[in-house]
PDB file of C-alpha atoms and ligand atoms in Angstrom:
ATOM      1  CA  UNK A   1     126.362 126.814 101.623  1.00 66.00           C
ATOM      2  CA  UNK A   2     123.283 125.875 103.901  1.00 88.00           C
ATOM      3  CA  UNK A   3     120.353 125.871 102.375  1.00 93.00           C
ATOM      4  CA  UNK A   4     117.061 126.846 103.536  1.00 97.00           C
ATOM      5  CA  UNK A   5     116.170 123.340 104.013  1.00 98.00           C
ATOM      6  CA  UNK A   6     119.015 122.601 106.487  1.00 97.00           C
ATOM      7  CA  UNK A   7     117.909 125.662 108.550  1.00 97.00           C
ATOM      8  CA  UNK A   8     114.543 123.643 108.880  1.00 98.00           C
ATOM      9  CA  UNK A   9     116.431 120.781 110.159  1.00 98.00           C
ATOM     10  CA  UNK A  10     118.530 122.764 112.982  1.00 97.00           C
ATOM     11  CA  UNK A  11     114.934 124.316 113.898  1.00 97.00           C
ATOM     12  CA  UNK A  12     116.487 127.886 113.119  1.00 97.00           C
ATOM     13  CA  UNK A  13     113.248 128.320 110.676  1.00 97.00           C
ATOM     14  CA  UNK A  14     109.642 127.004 111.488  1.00 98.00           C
ATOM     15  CA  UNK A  15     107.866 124.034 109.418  1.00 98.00           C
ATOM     16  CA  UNK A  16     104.903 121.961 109.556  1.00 98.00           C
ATOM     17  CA  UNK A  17     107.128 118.940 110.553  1.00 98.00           C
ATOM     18  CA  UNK A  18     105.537 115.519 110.256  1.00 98.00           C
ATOM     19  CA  UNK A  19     108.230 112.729 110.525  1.00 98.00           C
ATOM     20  CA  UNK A  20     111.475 112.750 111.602  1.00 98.00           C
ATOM     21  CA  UNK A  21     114.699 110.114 112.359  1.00 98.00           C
ATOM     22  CA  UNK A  22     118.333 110.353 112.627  1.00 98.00           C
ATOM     23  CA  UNK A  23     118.856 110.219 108.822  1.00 98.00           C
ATOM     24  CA  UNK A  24     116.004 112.425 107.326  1.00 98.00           C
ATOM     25  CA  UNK A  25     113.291 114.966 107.884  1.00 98.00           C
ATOM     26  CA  UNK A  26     110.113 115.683 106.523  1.00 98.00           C
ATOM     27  CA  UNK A  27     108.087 118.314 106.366  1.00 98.00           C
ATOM     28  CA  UNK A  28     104.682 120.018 104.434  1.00 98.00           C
ATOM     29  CA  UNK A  29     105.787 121.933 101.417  1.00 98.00           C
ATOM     30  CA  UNK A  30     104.470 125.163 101.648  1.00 98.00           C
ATOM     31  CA  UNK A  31     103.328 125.573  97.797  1.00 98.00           C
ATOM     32  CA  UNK A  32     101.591 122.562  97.988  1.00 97.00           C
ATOM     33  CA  UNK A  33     100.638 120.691  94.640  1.00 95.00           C
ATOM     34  CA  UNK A  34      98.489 117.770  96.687  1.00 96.00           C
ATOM     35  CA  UNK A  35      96.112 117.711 100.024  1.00 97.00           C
ATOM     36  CA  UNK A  36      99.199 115.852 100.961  1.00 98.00           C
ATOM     37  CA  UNK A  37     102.613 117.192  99.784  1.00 98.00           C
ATOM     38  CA  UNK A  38     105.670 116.318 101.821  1.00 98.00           C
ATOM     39  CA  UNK A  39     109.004 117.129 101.358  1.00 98.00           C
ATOM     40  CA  UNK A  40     111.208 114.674 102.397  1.00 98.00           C
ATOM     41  CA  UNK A  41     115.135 115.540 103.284  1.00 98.00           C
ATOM     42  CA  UNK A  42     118.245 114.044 104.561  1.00 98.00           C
ATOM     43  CA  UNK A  43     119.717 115.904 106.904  1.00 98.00           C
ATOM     44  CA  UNK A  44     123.129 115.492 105.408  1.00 98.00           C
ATOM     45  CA  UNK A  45     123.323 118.101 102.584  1.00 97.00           C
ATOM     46  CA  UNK A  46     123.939 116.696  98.920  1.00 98.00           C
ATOM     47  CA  UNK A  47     122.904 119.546  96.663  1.00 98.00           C
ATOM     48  CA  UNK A  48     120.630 117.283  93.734  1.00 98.00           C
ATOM     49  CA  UNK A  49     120.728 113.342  93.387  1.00 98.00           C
ATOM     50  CA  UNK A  50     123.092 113.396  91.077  1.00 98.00           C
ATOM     51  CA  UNK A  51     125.791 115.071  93.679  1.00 98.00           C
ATOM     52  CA  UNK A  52     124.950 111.526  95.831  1.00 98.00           C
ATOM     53  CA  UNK A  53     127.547 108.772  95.413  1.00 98.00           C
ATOM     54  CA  UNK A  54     128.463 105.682  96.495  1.00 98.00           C
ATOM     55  CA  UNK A  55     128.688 105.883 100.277  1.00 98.00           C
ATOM     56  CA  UNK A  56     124.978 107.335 100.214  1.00 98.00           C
ATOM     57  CA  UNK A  57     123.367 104.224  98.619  1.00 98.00           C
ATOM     58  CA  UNK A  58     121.962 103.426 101.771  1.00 98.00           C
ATOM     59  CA  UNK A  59     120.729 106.514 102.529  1.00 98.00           C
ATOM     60  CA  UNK A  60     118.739 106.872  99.321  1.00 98.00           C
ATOM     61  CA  UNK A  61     117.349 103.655 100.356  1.00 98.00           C
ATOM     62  CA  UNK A  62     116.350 104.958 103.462  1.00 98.00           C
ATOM     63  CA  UNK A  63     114.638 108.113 102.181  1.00 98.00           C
ATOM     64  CA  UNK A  64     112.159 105.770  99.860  1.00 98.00           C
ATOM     65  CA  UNK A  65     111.585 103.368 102.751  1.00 98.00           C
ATOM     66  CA  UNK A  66     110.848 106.906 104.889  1.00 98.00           C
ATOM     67  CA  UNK A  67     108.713 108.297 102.290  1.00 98.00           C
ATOM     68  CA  UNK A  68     106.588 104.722 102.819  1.00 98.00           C
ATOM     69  CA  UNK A  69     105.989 105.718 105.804  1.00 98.00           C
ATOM     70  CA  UNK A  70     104.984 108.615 106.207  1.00 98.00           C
ATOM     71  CA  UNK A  71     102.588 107.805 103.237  1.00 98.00           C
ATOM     72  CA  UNK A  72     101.471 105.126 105.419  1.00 98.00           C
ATOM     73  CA  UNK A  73     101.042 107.328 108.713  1.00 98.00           C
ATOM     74  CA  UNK A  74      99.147 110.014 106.637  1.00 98.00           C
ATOM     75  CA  UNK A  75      96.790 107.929 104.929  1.00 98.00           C
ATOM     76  CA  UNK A  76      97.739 108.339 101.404  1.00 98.00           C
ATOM     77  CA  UNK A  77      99.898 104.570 101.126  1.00 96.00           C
ATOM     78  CA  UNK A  78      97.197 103.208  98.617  1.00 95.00           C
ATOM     79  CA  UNK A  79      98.455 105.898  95.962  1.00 96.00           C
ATOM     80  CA  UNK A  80     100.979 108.485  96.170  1.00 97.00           C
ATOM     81  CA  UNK A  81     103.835 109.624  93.813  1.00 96.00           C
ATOM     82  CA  UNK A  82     107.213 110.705  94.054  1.00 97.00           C
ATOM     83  CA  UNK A  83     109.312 113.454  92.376  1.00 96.00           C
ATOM     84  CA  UNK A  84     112.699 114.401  92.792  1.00 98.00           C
ATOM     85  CA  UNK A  85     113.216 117.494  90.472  1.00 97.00           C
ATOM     86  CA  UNK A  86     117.529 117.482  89.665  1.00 98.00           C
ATOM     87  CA  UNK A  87     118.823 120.738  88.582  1.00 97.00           C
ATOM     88  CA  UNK A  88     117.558 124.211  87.938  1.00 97.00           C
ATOM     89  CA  UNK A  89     116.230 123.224  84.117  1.00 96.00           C
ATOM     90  CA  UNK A  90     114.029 120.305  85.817  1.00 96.00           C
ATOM     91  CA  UNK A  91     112.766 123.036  87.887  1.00 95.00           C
ATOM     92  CA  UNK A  92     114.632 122.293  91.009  1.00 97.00           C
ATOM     93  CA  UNK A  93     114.714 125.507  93.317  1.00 97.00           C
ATOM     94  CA  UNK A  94     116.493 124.387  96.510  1.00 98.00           C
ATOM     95  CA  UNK A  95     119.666 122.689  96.343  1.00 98.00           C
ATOM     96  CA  UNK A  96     119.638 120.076  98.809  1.00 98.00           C
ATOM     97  CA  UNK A  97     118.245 116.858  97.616  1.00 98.00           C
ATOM     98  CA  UNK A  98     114.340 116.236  98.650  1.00 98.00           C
ATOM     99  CA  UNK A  99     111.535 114.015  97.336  1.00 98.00           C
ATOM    100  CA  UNK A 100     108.192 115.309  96.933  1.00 98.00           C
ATOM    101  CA  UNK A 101     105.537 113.078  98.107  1.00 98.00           C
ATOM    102  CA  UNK A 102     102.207 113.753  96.839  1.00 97.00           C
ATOM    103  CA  UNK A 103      98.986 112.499  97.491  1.00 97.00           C
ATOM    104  CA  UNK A 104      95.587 112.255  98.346  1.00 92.00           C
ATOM    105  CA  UNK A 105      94.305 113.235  94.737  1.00 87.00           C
ATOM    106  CA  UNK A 106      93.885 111.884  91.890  1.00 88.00           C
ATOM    107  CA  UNK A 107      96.710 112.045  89.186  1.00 87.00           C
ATOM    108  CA  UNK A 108      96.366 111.811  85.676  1.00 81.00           C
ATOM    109  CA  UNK A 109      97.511 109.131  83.876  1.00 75.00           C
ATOM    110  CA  UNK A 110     101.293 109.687  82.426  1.00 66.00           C
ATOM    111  CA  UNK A 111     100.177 113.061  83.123  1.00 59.00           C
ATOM    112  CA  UNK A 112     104.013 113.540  85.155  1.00 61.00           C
ATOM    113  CA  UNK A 113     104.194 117.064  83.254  1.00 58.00           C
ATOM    114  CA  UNK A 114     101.181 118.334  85.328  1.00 55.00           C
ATOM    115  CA  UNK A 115     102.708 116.519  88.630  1.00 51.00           C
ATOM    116  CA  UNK A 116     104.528 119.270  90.047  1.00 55.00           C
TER     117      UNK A 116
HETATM  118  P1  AMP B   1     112.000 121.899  94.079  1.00 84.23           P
HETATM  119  O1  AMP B   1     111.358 122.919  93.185  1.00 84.23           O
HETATM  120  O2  AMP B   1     111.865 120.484  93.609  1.00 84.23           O
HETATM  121  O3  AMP B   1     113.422 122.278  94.424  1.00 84.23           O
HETATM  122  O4  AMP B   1     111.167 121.936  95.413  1.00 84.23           O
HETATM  123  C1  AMP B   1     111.345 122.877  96.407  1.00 84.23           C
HETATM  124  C2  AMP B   1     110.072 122.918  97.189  1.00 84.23           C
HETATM  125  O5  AMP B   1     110.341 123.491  98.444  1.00 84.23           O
HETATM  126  C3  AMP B   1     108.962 123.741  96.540  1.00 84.23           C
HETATM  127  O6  AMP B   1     107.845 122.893  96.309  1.00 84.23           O
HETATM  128  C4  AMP B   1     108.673 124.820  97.585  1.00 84.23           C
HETATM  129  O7  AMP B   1     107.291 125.115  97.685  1.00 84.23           O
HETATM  130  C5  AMP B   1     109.208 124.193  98.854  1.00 84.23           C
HETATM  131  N1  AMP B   1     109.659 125.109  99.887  1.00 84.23           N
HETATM  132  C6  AMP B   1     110.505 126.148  99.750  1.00 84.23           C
HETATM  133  N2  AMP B   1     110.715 126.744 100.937  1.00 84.23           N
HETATM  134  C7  AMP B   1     110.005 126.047 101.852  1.00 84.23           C
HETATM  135  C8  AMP B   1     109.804 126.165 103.258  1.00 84.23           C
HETATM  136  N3  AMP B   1     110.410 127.128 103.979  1.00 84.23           N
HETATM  137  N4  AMP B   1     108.993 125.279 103.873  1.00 84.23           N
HETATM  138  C9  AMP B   1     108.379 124.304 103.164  1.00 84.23           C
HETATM  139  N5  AMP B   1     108.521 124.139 101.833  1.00 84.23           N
HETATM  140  C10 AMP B   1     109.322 125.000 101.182  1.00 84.23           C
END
């Protein structure tokens, strides 16, 4: 099934795109949680993390080493987190895998449950 995430990727819907390479895209979430909250998405579809096996070890790498960088380009490299929410009961509500990266506020110390 694609999701509404890959539509983003083929351009067929519009998004506040800022980053982009052969493996991944990323994009401003559009309920953000942070002045900076990015959603960042390979553009091969695997439905939650724990759908990703093997053969996508390096792309996982790649999505973390992405997610540097954009924190880097947007200004929010000194302190940022990152989420990745894996099924519907951990409040996952589009199934094709994305980290959140979030940023440029404060967040509270082990304070994860307020995160997202
Ligand atoms: P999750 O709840 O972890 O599956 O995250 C899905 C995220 O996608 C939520 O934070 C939504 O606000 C965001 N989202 C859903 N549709 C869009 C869209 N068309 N453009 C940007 N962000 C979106």
């Amino acid at each position: 099934m694609t999701s509404i995430f890959s539509k983003i990727i083929k351009r067929e819907i519009p998004a506040d795109i800022v980053y982009e390479d052969d493996l991944c895209l990323a994009f401003r979430d559009i309920h953000p949680q942070a002045p900076t909250h990015i959603l960042v998405v390979p553009k091969k579809e695997i439905p939650r993390l724990s759908d990703a096996a093997e053969a996508d070890q390096a792309l996982l790498g790649h999505l973390l080493l992405a997610t540097n960088k954009i924190a880097r380009q947007l200004g929010v490299d000194d302190a940022f987190r990152v989420v990745i929410s894996n099924g519907a009961n951990a409040g996952q509500t589009v199934f094709h895998l994305h980290l959140h990266l979030l940023g440029g506020r404060r967040f509270r110390e082990g304070g994860l449950a307020r995160s997202l």
